[in-house]
Amino acid sequence: MAKAKDPRTVAASNGVATDRTYGAVTPPLYLTSTFAFEGFERGRGHEYTRTSNPTRDLLADTLARLEGGAGAVVTSSGMAAVDLVLSLLRPHDLVIAPHDCYGGTYRLLAARRDRGQFDVSFVDQGDQTALTTALRRRPKLILIETPSNPLMRVVDIQAIADHAKDAGAKVAVDNTFLSPALQRPIALGADFVIHSTTKYLNGHSDVVGGAVVAADRTDAEVLSAWANITGTTGAPFDAHLTLRGLRTLFPRVECQQANAMAVAQFLARHPFVAAVHYPGLDSDPGHAIASTQQDGFGAMLSFELKGGIEAVRRFVEAVEVFTLAESLGGVESLVAHPMTMTHAGMEAEARRAAGISDSLVRLSIGLEAEADLIADLERGLAVIGAPSKPKGG
Ligand SMILES: *Cc1c(COP(=O)(O)O)cnc(C)c1O
């Protein structure tokens, strides 16, 4: 086998110029639901697209290479990817999940728990005592999200994976916020890496998709079989677009995180900002672990405004470059209010326990000019201090 290529080369060129029919440089999109047999009892390797499709398989192969896994399954969404990993569990198996996980993951775990499909314990994984206590309950699966959404808390994947192995649990890391360009959990001991490819991997806000990469070949085969059974595999067209987006993953993430650092430093100095959550800042509690575990600090950050929810309303209505929308990881900058948007499905109690305040604002930093982003934030923050406009007017 050829020497393993640099991940940048894999992202830019895996599968390029391999078309033997016409020599197409760009891998063709196989937009077909079914494949003709060569003859009776003679299939050609692909039979039906729910089971396998060359375009989707190339995306899976590229993701497996980038994450250093043995195989990958491409799913129809990030939630389908999380659910695929959960399919390994049986009634009474215990999952340890972060208390501040992605809102959709929280909802899925709670819904399946309420149907008796497994047990869940939401734990602050940065709290060593809480984690040790949870591990004594012999969980089957530990779900990790680092940096977490939306507070950008960082946990030590290797340390948790070591403890999990001792307790006999598998470890799955949701790597959506950093992508394999900045963090490779399998090298740190994870068994599974989960992605919402909707975010940085596709990077252009025009596809909803997901993937699970498995460190072990047998695990990859089990997941692949299950995705075929339940029909949660992704569409070929989506795989083609995602692969096209993935070609530029590294340069996008590098530019976006440089912008994010500038934005974080600007916000940290602003008098109307009570706190900034960005592991790239020296003062951030996650800075030390992030510096060793990650190849960069990423382009997501959140901050707390002074002045509560009314200040949030004024801010999001005043910004023009930032679009008020859920999701993240695209080339365009977005602003979201977790309490009323991404985390609205979480009960107020759970939200408070996770530290998500009413005045927390989340930013996904895009590829716009740094000066325009900062000028826009300045515009948004300036109106917070201004007196209220009279109603009606
Ligand atoms: C968006 C997201 C998901 C869910 O992915 P979808 O593609 O929206 O289904 C899961 N985890 C994280 C961290 C996310 O940001």
mmCIF file of C-alpha atoms and ligand atoms in Angstrom:
data_model
loop_
_atom_site.group_PDB
_atom_site.id
_atom_site.type_symbol
_atom_site.label_atom_id
_atom_site.label_comp_id
_atom_site.label_asym_id
_atom_site.label_seq_id
_atom_site.Cartn_x
_atom_site.Cartn_y
_atom_site.Cartn_z
ATOM 1 C CA MET A 1 0.000 0.000 0.000
ATOM 2 C CA ALA A 2 1.120 3.562 -0.737
ATOM 3 C CA LYS A 3 2.475 5.716 2.060
ATOM 4 C CA ALA A 4 -0.254 7.562 3.991
ATOM 5 C CA LYS A 5 -0.714 11.013 2.479
ATOM 6 C CA ASP A 6 -0.832 14.324 4.285
ATOM 7 C CA PRO A 7 -4.462 15.063 5.266
ATOM 8 C CA ARG A 8 -4.413 18.224 3.117
ATOM 9 C CA THR A 9 -3.636 16.084 0.106
ATOM 10 C CA VAL A 10 -6.374 13.609 1.040
ATOM 11 C CA ALA A 11 -8.954 16.409 1.369
ATOM 12 C CA ALA A 12 -7.974 18.039 -1.932
ATOM 13 C CA SER A 13 -7.508 14.957 -4.067
ATOM 14 C CA ASN A 14 -8.866 11.659 -2.729
ATOM 15 C CA GLY A 15 -10.604 9.985 -5.703
ATOM 16 C CA VAL A 16 -9.532 12.654 -8.221
ATOM 17 C CA ALA A 17 -8.786 11.369 -11.749
ATOM 18 C CA THR A 18 -9.835 7.792 -11.002
ATOM 19 C CA ASP A 19 -12.691 7.608 -13.557
ATOM 20 C CA ARG A 20 -11.729 4.850 -15.970
ATOM 21 C CA THR A 21 -14.630 5.370 -18.389
ATOM 22 C CA TYR A 22 -14.000 8.973 -19.487
ATOM 23 C CA GLY A 23 -11.059 10.136 -17.371
ATOM 24 C CA ALA A 24 -13.190 12.731 -15.550
ATOM 25 C CA VAL A 25 -10.881 14.582 -13.141
ATOM 26 C CA THR A 26 -13.718 15.272 -10.705
ATOM 27 C CA PRO A 27 -15.164 11.996 -9.394
ATOM 28 C CA PRO A 28 -18.553 11.508 -11.092
ATOM 29 C CA LEU A 29 -21.843 11.831 -9.260
ATOM 30 C CA TYR A 30 -23.644 8.490 -9.481
ATOM 31 C CA LEU A 31 -27.197 9.764 -9.318
ATOM 32 C CA THR A 32 -28.922 6.406 -9.435
ATOM 33 C CA SER A 33 -31.010 4.403 -7.021
ATOM 34 C CA THR A 34 -30.099 1.019 -8.502
ATOM 35 C CA PHE A 35 -27.358 -0.737 -10.488
ATOM 36 C CA ALA A 36 -27.720 -3.231 -13.360
ATOM 37 C CA PHE A 37 -26.487 -6.751 -12.720
ATOM 38 C CA GLU A 38 -23.931 -8.069 -15.193
ATOM 39 C CA GLY A 39 -25.926 -11.290 -15.336
ATOM 40 C CA PHE A 40 -27.854 -13.762 -13.229
ATOM 41 C CA GLU A 41 -26.306 -13.897 -9.746
ATOM 42 C CA ARG A 42 -23.598 -11.513 -10.956
ATOM 43 C CA GLY A 43 -23.822 -8.110 -9.294
ATOM 44 C CA ARG A 44 -21.163 -5.463 -9.932
ATOM 45 C CA GLY A 45 -20.364 -4.540 -6.351
ATOM 46 C CA HIS A 46 -23.101 -1.918 -6.013
ATOM 47 C CA GLU A 47 -26.711 -3.070 -6.147
ATOM 48 C CA TYR A 48 -28.926 -0.479 -4.484
ATOM 49 C CA THR A 49 -28.048 3.038 -3.285
ATOM 50 C CA ARG A 50 -29.484 2.692 0.221
ATOM 51 C CA THR A 51 -26.853 -0.012 0.753
ATOM 52 C CA SER A 52 -23.938 1.466 -1.184
ATOM 53 C CA ASN A 53 -23.226 4.094 -3.826
ATOM 54 C CA PRO A 54 -19.815 5.031 -5.304
ATOM 55 C CA THR A 55 -20.229 8.779 -4.646
ATOM 56 C CA ARG A 56 -21.234 8.298 -1.024
ATOM 57 C CA ASP A 57 -18.567 5.628 -0.553
ATOM 58 C CA LEU A 58 -15.871 8.034 -1.792
ATOM 59 C CA LEU A 59 -16.992 10.621 0.773
ATOM 60 C CA ALA A 60 -16.930 7.918 3.480
ATOM 61 C CA ASP A 61 -13.453 6.803 2.422
ATOM 62 C CA THR A 62 -12.176 10.403 2.443
ATOM 63 C CA LEU A 63 -13.599 11.027 5.933
ATOM 64 C CA ALA A 64 -12.172 7.750 7.267
ATOM 65 C CA ARG A 65 -8.725 8.732 5.956
ATOM 66 C CA LEU A 66 -8.945 12.248 7.399
ATOM 67 C CA GLU A 67 -9.962 10.951 10.831
ATOM 68 C CA GLY A 68 -7.532 8.018 10.793
ATOM 69 C CA GLY A 69 -10.352 5.445 11.069
ATOM 70 C CA ALA A 70 -10.892 1.995 9.541
ATOM 71 C CA GLY A 71 -14.189 2.933 7.900
ATOM 72 C CA ALA A 72 -17.035 5.432 7.856
ATOM 73 C CA VAL A 73 -20.764 5.581 7.297
ATOM 74 C CA VAL A 74 -22.266 8.681 5.662
ATOM 75 C CA THR A 75 -25.729 9.458 7.006
ATOM 76 C CA SER A 76 -28.570 11.775 6.052
ATOM 77 C CA SER A 77 -27.883 14.185 8.947
ATOM 78 C CA GLY A 78 -25.695 14.719 11.978
ATOM 79 C CA MET A 79 -28.547 13.511 14.189
ATOM 80 C CA ALA A 80 -28.747 10.304 12.149
ATOM 81 C CA ALA A 81 -25.006 9.888 12.793
ATOM 82 C CA VAL A 82 -25.457 10.301 16.567
ATOM 83 C CA ASP A 83 -28.401 7.889 16.459
ATOM 84 C CA LEU A 84 -26.368 5.347 14.492
ATOM 85 C CA VAL A 85 -23.833 5.152 17.326
ATOM 86 C CA LEU A 86 -26.702 4.860 19.835
ATOM 87 C CA SER A 87 -28.003 1.851 17.871
ATOM 88 C CA LEU A 88 -25.202 -0.175 19.513
ATOM 89 C CA LEU A 89 -26.999 0.117 22.881
ATOM 90 C CA ARG A 90 -29.538 -2.205 24.488
ATOM 91 C CA PRO A 91 -32.143 -1.595 27.204
ATOM 92 C CA HIS A 92 -30.457 -0.798 30.560
ATOM 93 C CA ASP A 93 -27.119 0.066 28.921
ATOM 94 C CA LEU A 94 -25.863 3.393 30.269
ATOM 95 C CA VAL A 95 -24.645 6.351 28.184
ATOM 96 C CA ILE A 96 -22.628 9.138 29.771
ATOM 97 C CA ALA A 97 -23.239 12.362 27.852
ATOM 98 C CA PRO A 98 -22.014 15.925 28.421
ATOM 99 C CA HIS A 99 -24.467 18.029 30.457
ATOM 100 C CA ASP A 100 -23.969 20.816 27.906
ATOM 101 C CA CYS A 101 -24.182 18.796 24.688
ATOM 102 C CA TYR A 102 -25.705 19.937 21.391
ATOM 103 C CA GLY A 103 -29.442 20.596 21.917
ATOM 104 C CA GLY A 104 -30.532 18.032 19.321
ATOM 105 C CA THR A 105 -28.316 15.362 20.874
ATOM 106 C CA TYR A 106 -29.769 16.133 24.287
ATOM 107 C CA ARG A 107 -33.305 15.796 22.897
ATOM 108 C CA LEU A 108 -32.505 12.507 21.134
ATOM 109 C CA LEU A 109 -30.890 10.973 24.215
ATOM 110 C CA ALA A 110 -33.772 12.063 26.448
ATOM 111 C CA ALA A 111 -36.406 10.790 23.978
ATOM 112 C CA ARG A 112 -34.827 7.350 23.612
ATOM 113 C CA ARG A 113 -34.282 7.127 27.371
ATOM 114 C CA ASP A 114 -37.964 7.955 27.955
ATOM 115 C CA ARG A 115 -38.889 5.023 25.658
ATOM 116 C CA GLY A 116 -36.726 2.705 27.760
ATOM 117 C CA GLN A 117 -34.162 2.119 25.003
ATOM 118 C CA PHE A 118 -31.184 2.849 27.271
ATOM 119 C CA ASP A 119 -30.246 4.891 30.335
ATOM 120 C CA VAL A 120 -28.515 8.262 30.181
ATOM 121 C CA SER A 121 -26.561 10.245 32.681
ATOM 122 C CA PHE A 122 -25.703 13.849 31.795
ATOM 123 C CA VAL A 123 -22.410 14.685 33.458
ATOM 124 C CA ASP A 124 -20.088 17.682 33.597
ATOM 125 C CA GLN A 125 -17.141 15.884 32.017
ATOM 126 C CA GLY A 126 -14.733 18.604 33.097
ATOM 127 C CA ASP A 127 -15.490 17.653 36.712
ATOM 128 C CA GLN A 128 -13.151 14.743 37.479
ATOM 129 C CA THR A 129 -15.125 13.614 40.555
ATOM 130 C CA ALA A 130 -18.440 13.573 38.698
ATOM 131 C CA LEU A 131 -16.855 11.635 35.837
ATOM 132 C CA THR A 132 -15.245 9.047 38.138
ATOM 133 C CA THR A 133 -18.562 8.520 39.933
ATOM 134 C CA ALA A 134 -20.348 8.088 36.588
ATOM 135 C CA LEU A 135 -17.740 5.600 35.346
ATOM 136 C CA ARG A 136 -18.332 3.424 38.420
ATOM 137 C CA ARG A 137 -21.811 2.732 37.007
ATOM 138 C CA ARG A 138 -20.142 0.754 34.169
ATOM 139 C CA PRO A 139 -21.443 2.756 31.180
ATOM 140 C CA LYS A 140 -21.392 1.177 27.715
ATOM 141 C CA LEU A 141 -20.777 4.437 25.884
ATOM 142 C CA ILE A 142 -19.247 7.817 26.671
ATOM 143 C CA LEU A 143 -20.266 10.622 24.372
ATOM 144 C CA ILE A 144 -17.860 13.572 24.252
ATOM 145 C CA GLU A 145 -18.261 16.979 22.609
ATOM 146 C CA THR A 146 -15.193 19.174 22.718
ATOM 147 C CA PRO A 147 -15.254 22.099 22.410
ATOM 148 C CA SER A 148 -18.835 22.014 23.646
ATOM 149 C CA ASN A 149 -21.768 23.867 22.194
ATOM 150 C CA PRO A 150 -22.311 26.728 22.941
ATOM 151 C CA LEU A 151 -19.929 27.351 25.842
ATOM 152 C CA MET A 152 -16.779 26.075 24.115
ATOM 153 C CA ARG A 153 -15.731 24.017 27.140
ATOM 154 C CA VAL A 154 -12.792 21.752 26.387
ATOM 155 C CA VAL A 155 -12.278 18.303 27.902
ATOM 156 C CA ASP A 156 -9.257 16.000 27.670
ATOM 157 C CA ILE A 157 -10.230 13.278 25.168
ATOM 158 C CA GLN A 158 -7.218 11.078 25.898
ATOM 159 C CA ALA A 159 -7.731 11.162 29.671
ATOM 160 C CA ILE A 160 -11.446 10.323 29.358
ATOM 161 C CA ALA A 161 -10.744 7.587 26.787
ATOM 162 C CA ASP A 162 -8.172 5.992 29.127
ATOM 163 C CA HIS A 163 -10.656 5.933 32.028
ATOM 164 C CA ALA A 164 -13.423 4.688 29.714
ATOM 165 C CA LYS A 165 -11.304 1.758 28.516
ATOM 166 C CA ASP A 166 -10.653 0.753 32.125
ATOM 167 C CA ALA A 167 -14.421 0.853 32.742
ATOM 168 C CA GLY A 168 -15.148 -1.167 29.564
ATOM 169 C CA ALA A 169 -16.951 1.664 27.764
ATOM 170 C CA LYS A 170 -16.650 2.764 24.139
ATOM 171 C CA VAL A 171 -15.946 6.419 23.429
ATOM 172 C CA ALA A 172 -17.616 8.509 20.727
ATOM 173 C CA VAL A 173 -16.478 12.078 20.077
ATOM 174 C CA ASP A 174 -18.645 14.593 18.232
ATOM 175 C CA ASN A 175 -15.942 16.405 16.236
ATOM 176 C CA THR A 176 -18.307 18.753 14.399
ATOM 177 C CA PHE A 177 -16.942 21.980 15.913
ATOM 178 C CA LEU A 178 -13.321 21.443 14.868
ATOM 179 C CA SER A 179 -13.328 18.948 11.981
ATOM 180 C CA PRO A 180 -10.377 16.610 11.344
ATOM 181 C CA ALA A 181 -8.406 19.645 10.174
ATOM 182 C CA LEU A 182 -7.995 20.652 13.820
ATOM 183 C CA GLN A 183 -8.677 17.558 15.965
ATOM 184 C CA ARG A 184 -8.407 13.795 15.377
ATOM 185 C CA PRO A 185 -10.060 11.967 18.301
ATOM 186 C CA ILE A 186 -9.192 8.428 17.117
ATOM 187 C CA ALA A 187 -5.493 9.184 17.627
ATOM 188 C CA LEU A 188 -6.440 10.195 21.194
ATOM 189 C CA GLY A 189 -8.197 6.893 21.921
ATOM 190 C CA ALA A 190 -11.771 7.383 20.655
ATOM 191 C CA ASP A 191 -13.640 4.433 19.103
ATOM 192 C CA PHE A 192 -16.015 6.599 17.039
ATOM 193 C CA VAL A 193 -15.989 10.090 15.597
ATOM 194 C CA ILE A 194 -19.347 11.702 14.839
ATOM 195 C CA HIS A 195 -19.856 14.567 12.401
ATOM 196 C CA SER A 196 -22.610 16.819 11.326
ATOM 197 C CA THR A 197 -21.109 17.263 7.837
ATOM 198 C CA THR A 198 -23.668 20.080 7.508
ATOM 199 C CA LYS A 199 -21.101 22.273 9.273
ATOM 200 C CA TYR A 200 -17.367 22.634 8.459
ATOM 201 C CA LEU A 201 -16.942 19.515 6.320
ATOM 202 C CA ASN A 202 -19.391 20.713 3.677
ATOM 203 C CA GLY A 203 -18.849 24.298 4.748
ATOM 204 C CA HIS A 204 -21.261 26.032 2.382
ATOM 205 C CA SER A 205 -24.598 25.818 4.231
ATOM 206 C CA ASP A 206 -26.321 23.979 1.392
ATOM 207 C CA VAL A 207 -26.414 20.363 2.634
ATOM 208 C CA VAL A 208 -27.656 18.610 5.778
ATOM 209 C CA GLY A 209 -25.624 15.458 6.350
ATOM 210 C CA GLY A 210 -23.648 13.420 8.835
ATOM 211 C CA ALA A 211 -21.053 10.719 9.261
ATOM 212 C CA VAL A 212 -19.660 8.267 11.764
ATOM 213 C CA VAL A 213 -16.038 7.180 11.480
ATOM 214 C CA ALA A 214 -15.047 4.006 13.368
ATOM 215 C CA ALA A 215 -11.546 3.183 14.544
ATOM 216 C CA ASP A 216 -12.247 -0.539 14.225
ATOM 217 C CA ARG A 217 -13.173 -2.268 10.963
ATOM 218 C CA THR A 218 -15.767 -4.585 12.537
ATOM 219 C CA ASP A 219 -17.473 -1.640 14.260
ATOM 220 C CA ALA A 220 -17.576 0.167 10.894
ATOM 221 C CA GLU A 221 -19.219 -2.856 9.281
ATOM 222 C CA VAL A 222 -21.803 -3.183 12.065
ATOM 223 C CA LEU A 223 -22.731 0.504 11.728
ATOM 224 C CA SER A 224 -22.848 0.295 7.951
ATOM 225 C CA ALA A 225 -25.199 -2.698 8.147
ATOM 226 C CA TRP A 226 -27.428 -0.877 10.628
ATOM 227 C CA ALA A 227 -27.602 2.287 8.470
ATOM 228 C CA ASN A 228 -28.748 0.043 5.598
ATOM 229 C CA ILE A 229 -31.337 -1.694 7.795
ATOM 230 C CA THR A 230 -32.835 1.576 9.019
ATOM 231 C CA GLY A 231 -32.282 3.484 5.768
ATOM 232 C CA THR A 232 -30.443 6.467 7.259
ATOM 233 C CA THR A 233 -27.637 6.572 4.688
ATOM 234 C CA GLY A 234 -27.066 9.890 2.913
ATOM 235 C CA ALA A 235 -28.105 10.797 -0.632
ATOM 236 C CA PRO A 236 -25.512 10.653 -3.471
ATOM 237 C CA PHE A 237 -26.163 14.263 -4.511
ATOM 238 C CA ASP A 238 -25.515 15.451 -0.938
ATOM 239 C CA ALA A 239 -22.362 13.336 -0.804
ATOM 240 C CA HIS A 240 -21.132 14.914 -4.056
ATOM 241 C CA LEU A 241 -21.697 18.453 -2.740
ATOM 242 C CA THR A 242 -20.119 17.586 0.607
ATOM 243 C CA LEU A 243 -17.057 16.171 -1.129
ATOM 244 C CA ARG A 244 -16.802 19.348 -3.199
ATOM 245 C CA GLY A 245 -16.948 21.451 -0.014
ATOM 246 C CA LEU A 246 -14.461 19.193 1.736
ATOM 247 C CA ARG A 247 -11.809 19.896 -0.919
ATOM 248 C CA THR A 248 -11.197 23.315 0.651
ATOM 249 C CA LEU A 249 -11.637 22.312 4.311
ATOM 250 C CA PHE A 250 -8.116 23.186 5.435
ATOM 251 C CA PRO A 251 -7.774 26.691 3.922
ATOM 252 C CA ARG A 252 -11.345 27.589 4.981
ATOM 253 C CA VAL A 253 -10.790 26.565 8.573
ATOM 254 C CA GLU A 254 -7.445 28.353 8.735
ATOM 255 C CA CYS A 255 -8.882 31.680 7.509
ATOM 256 C CA GLN A 256 -12.014 31.353 9.624
ATOM 257 C CA GLN A 257 -10.104 30.660 12.822
ATOM 258 C CA ALA A 258 -7.781 33.637 12.233
ATOM 259 C CA ASN A 259 -10.902 35.816 11.960
ATOM 260 C CA ALA A 260 -12.336 34.177 15.105
ATOM 261 C CA MET A 261 -9.223 34.987 17.136
ATOM 262 C CA ALA A 262 -9.452 38.653 16.106
ATOM 263 C CA VAL A 263 -13.164 38.739 16.997
ATOM 264 C CA ALA A 264 -12.566 37.066 20.388
ATOM 265 C CA GLN A 265 -9.843 39.578 21.266
ATOM 266 C CA PHE A 266 -12.071 42.472 20.212
ATOM 267 C CA LEU A 267 -15.019 41.203 22.297
ATOM 268 C CA ALA A 268 -12.826 40.501 25.339
ATOM 269 C CA ARG A 269 -11.918 44.215 25.482
ATOM 270 C CA HIS A 270 -15.449 45.547 24.997
ATOM 271 C CA PRO A 271 -17.182 47.149 28.023
ATOM 272 C CA PHE A 272 -20.648 45.704 27.142
ATOM 273 C CA VAL A 273 -19.324 42.147 27.020
ATOM 274 C CA ALA A 274 -19.366 40.295 30.341
ATOM 275 C CA ALA A 275 -17.453 37.173 29.216
ATOM 276 C CA VAL A 276 -16.007 35.594 26.075
ATOM 277 C CA HIS A 277 -15.817 31.812 25.610
ATOM 278 C CA TYR A 278 -13.038 31.004 23.143
ATOM 279 C CA PRO A 279 -10.309 28.464 23.946
ATOM 280 C CA GLY A 280 -7.854 30.478 21.839
ATOM 281 C CA LEU A 281 -7.725 33.205 24.506
ATOM 282 C CA ASP A 282 -4.923 32.672 27.084
ATOM 283 C CA SER A 283 -7.416 33.465 29.845
ATOM 284 C CA ASP A 284 -9.884 30.739 28.754
ATOM 285 C CA PRO A 285 -10.158 27.746 31.127
ATOM 286 C CA GLY A 286 -9.879 25.373 28.141
ATOM 287 C CA HIS A 287 -6.773 27.035 26.687
ATOM 288 C CA ALA A 288 -4.165 24.610 28.064
ATOM 289 C CA ILE A 289 -5.889 21.394 26.962
ATOM 290 C CA ALA A 290 -6.932 22.896 23.626
ATOM 291 C CA SER A 291 -3.325 23.940 22.945
ATOM 292 C CA THR A 292 -2.091 20.342 23.197
ATOM 293 C CA GLN A 293 -5.133 18.420 21.929
ATOM 294 C CA GLN A 294 -6.053 20.612 18.941
ATOM 295 C CA ASP A 295 -4.153 21.921 15.919
ATOM 296 C CA GLY A 296 -5.994 25.229 16.184
ATOM 297 C CA PHE A 297 -8.778 26.885 18.164
ATOM 298 C CA GLY A 298 -11.492 26.837 15.526
ATOM 299 C CA ALA A 299 -13.958 29.471 14.413
ATOM 300 C CA MET A 300 -16.790 29.096 16.935
ATOM 301 C CA LEU A 301 -17.120 31.279 19.997
ATOM 302 C CA SER A 302 -19.756 32.584 22.350
ATOM 303 C CA PHE A 303 -20.022 35.568 24.647
ATOM 304 C CA GLU A 304 -22.303 37.056 27.286
ATOM 305 C CA LEU A 305 -23.757 40.484 26.813
ATOM 306 C CA LYS A 306 -24.344 42.824 29.694
ATOM 307 C CA GLY A 307 -28.025 43.744 29.833
ATOM 308 C CA GLY A 308 -29.913 40.457 29.492
ATOM 309 C CA ILE A 309 -32.247 39.366 26.751
ATOM 310 C CA GLU A 310 -33.200 42.925 25.732
ATOM 311 C CA ALA A 311 -29.536 43.640 24.971
ATOM 312 C CA VAL A 312 -29.459 40.448 22.869
ATOM 313 C CA ARG A 313 -32.479 41.609 20.867
ATOM 314 C CA ARG A 314 -30.909 44.996 20.114
ATOM 315 C CA PHE A 315 -27.578 43.425 19.202
ATOM 316 C CA VAL A 316 -28.927 40.824 16.758
ATOM 317 C CA GLU A 317 -31.225 43.384 15.137
ATOM 318 C CA ALA A 318 -28.367 45.856 14.618
ATOM 319 C CA VAL A 319 -25.744 43.605 13.017
ATOM 320 C CA GLU A 320 -25.706 43.392 9.218
ATOM 321 C CA VAL A 321 -22.764 41.190 8.228
ATOM 322 C CA PHE A 322 -23.754 38.498 10.746
ATOM 323 C CA THR A 323 -26.975 36.692 9.858
ATOM 324 C CA LEU A 324 -29.316 35.597 12.647
ATOM 325 C CA ALA A 325 -29.570 31.867 11.992
ATOM 326 C CA GLU A 326 -28.927 28.464 13.497
ATOM 327 C CA SER A 327 -26.151 26.202 12.220
ATOM 328 C CA LEU A 328 -22.466 26.974 11.820
ATOM 329 C CA GLY A 329 -19.314 26.195 9.910
ATOM 330 C CA GLY A 330 -20.256 27.870 6.626
ATOM 331 C CA VAL A 331 -18.278 30.518 4.762
ATOM 332 C CA GLU A 332 -20.711 33.200 6.008
ATOM 333 C CA SER A 333 -20.774 34.490 9.581
ATOM 334 C CA LEU A 334 -23.827 33.647 11.687
ATOM 335 C CA VAL A 335 -25.105 34.789 15.059
ATOM 336 C CA ALA A 336 -27.406 32.671 17.220
ATOM 337 C CA HIS A 337 -29.092 33.042 20.594
ATOM 338 C CA PRO A 338 -28.908 29.566 22.192
ATOM 339 C CA MET A 339 -31.692 30.162 24.724
ATOM 340 C CA THR A 340 -34.363 30.951 22.106
ATOM 341 C CA MET A 341 -32.859 29.060 19.150
ATOM 342 C CA THR A 342 -30.461 26.082 19.262
ATOM 343 C CA HIS A 343 -31.129 25.170 22.899
ATOM 344 C CA ALA A 344 -34.834 26.104 23.126
ATOM 345 C CA GLY A 345 -35.709 22.388 23.304
ATOM 346 C CA MET A 346 -33.783 21.994 26.557
ATOM 347 C CA GLU A 347 -35.758 22.567 29.774
ATOM 348 C CA ALA A 348 -34.862 25.864 31.496
ATOM 349 C CA GLU A 349 -33.529 23.880 34.454
ATOM 350 C CA ALA A 350 -31.133 21.822 32.317
ATOM 351 C CA ARG A 351 -30.062 24.946 30.450
ATOM 352 C CA ARG A 352 -29.240 26.702 33.700
ATOM 353 C CA ALA A 353 -27.341 23.640 34.953
ATOM 354 C CA ALA A 354 -25.315 23.682 31.732
ATOM 355 C CA GLY A 355 -24.471 27.369 32.263
ATOM 356 C CA ILE A 356 -26.367 28.679 29.227
ATOM 357 C CA SER A 357 -27.550 32.113 30.315
ATOM 358 C CA ASP A 358 -30.275 34.231 28.692
ATOM 359 C CA SER A 359 -27.681 36.725 27.450
ATOM 360 C CA LEU A 360 -25.360 34.182 25.821
ATOM 361 C CA VAL A 361 -24.737 34.832 22.111
ATOM 362 C CA ARG A 362 -23.004 32.353 19.800
ATOM 363 C CA LEU A 363 -21.003 33.296 16.714
ATOM 364 C CA SER A 364 -19.910 31.158 13.783
ATOM 365 C CA ILE A 365 -17.136 33.106 12.095
ATOM 366 C CA GLY A 366 -16.911 33.011 8.314
ATOM 367 C CA LEU A 367 -14.555 34.126 5.570
ATOM 368 C CA GLU A 368 -15.511 37.816 5.400
ATOM 369 C CA ALA A 369 -12.853 40.494 5.915
ATOM 370 C CA GLU A 370 -11.836 40.757 9.562
ATOM 371 C CA ALA A 371 -12.359 44.548 9.587
ATOM 372 C CA ASP A 372 -15.963 44.181 8.350
ATOM 373 C CA LEU A 373 -16.750 41.586 11.017
ATOM 374 C CA ILE A 374 -15.375 43.761 13.799
ATOM 375 C CA ALA A 375 -17.087 46.905 12.505
ATOM 376 C CA ASP A 376 -20.356 44.959 12.446
ATOM 377 C CA LEU A 377 -19.954 43.771 16.044
ATOM 378 C CA GLU A 378 -19.092 47.323 17.040
ATOM 379 C CA ARG A 379 -22.364 48.473 15.439
ATOM 380 C CA GLY A 380 -24.306 45.776 17.315
ATOM 381 C CA LEU A 381 -22.716 46.563 20.653
ATOM 382 C CA ALA A 382 -23.094 50.339 20.282
ATOM 383 C CA VAL A 383 -26.922 50.123 20.337
ATOM 384 C CA ILE A 384 -26.966 48.214 23.624
ATOM 385 C CA GLY A 385 -25.844 51.274 25.538
ATOM 386 C CA ALA A 386 -28.190 53.673 23.714
ATOM 387 C CA PRO A 387 -31.519 54.678 25.309
ATOM 388 C CA SER A 388 -34.614 52.774 24.078
ATOM 389 C CA LYS A 389 -36.318 54.159 20.986
ATOM 390 C CA PRO A 390 -39.839 55.328 21.761
ATOM 391 C CA LYS A 391 -42.460 52.792 20.607
ATOM 392 C CA GLY A 392 -44.601 53.565 17.566
ATOM 393 C CA GLY A 393 -42.640 56.673 16.413
HETATM 394 C C1 LIG B 1 -25.456 20.465 14.082
HETATM 395 C C2 LIG B 1 -24.899 19.517 15.058
HETATM 396 C C3 LIG B 1 -25.395 18.223 15.188
HETATM 397 C C4 LIG B 1 -26.597 17.740 14.396
HETATM 398 O O1 LIG B 1 -26.344 17.715 13.026
HETATM 399 P P1 LIG B 1 -27.504 17.892 11.898
HETATM 400 O O2 LIG B 1 -26.708 17.776 10.639
HETATM 401 O O3 LIG B 1 -28.102 19.235 12.109
HETATM 402 O O4 LIG B 1 -28.482 16.805 12.088
HETATM 403 C C5 LIG B 1 -24.787 17.381 16.088
HETATM 404 N N1 LIG B 1 -23.753 17.786 16.849
HETATM 405 C C6 LIG B 1 -23.253 19.043 16.770
HETATM 406 C C7 LIG B 1 -22.116 19.438 17.637
HETATM 407 C C8 LIG B 1 -23.808 19.945 15.871
HETATM 408 O O5 LIG B 1 -23.320 21.181 15.800
#
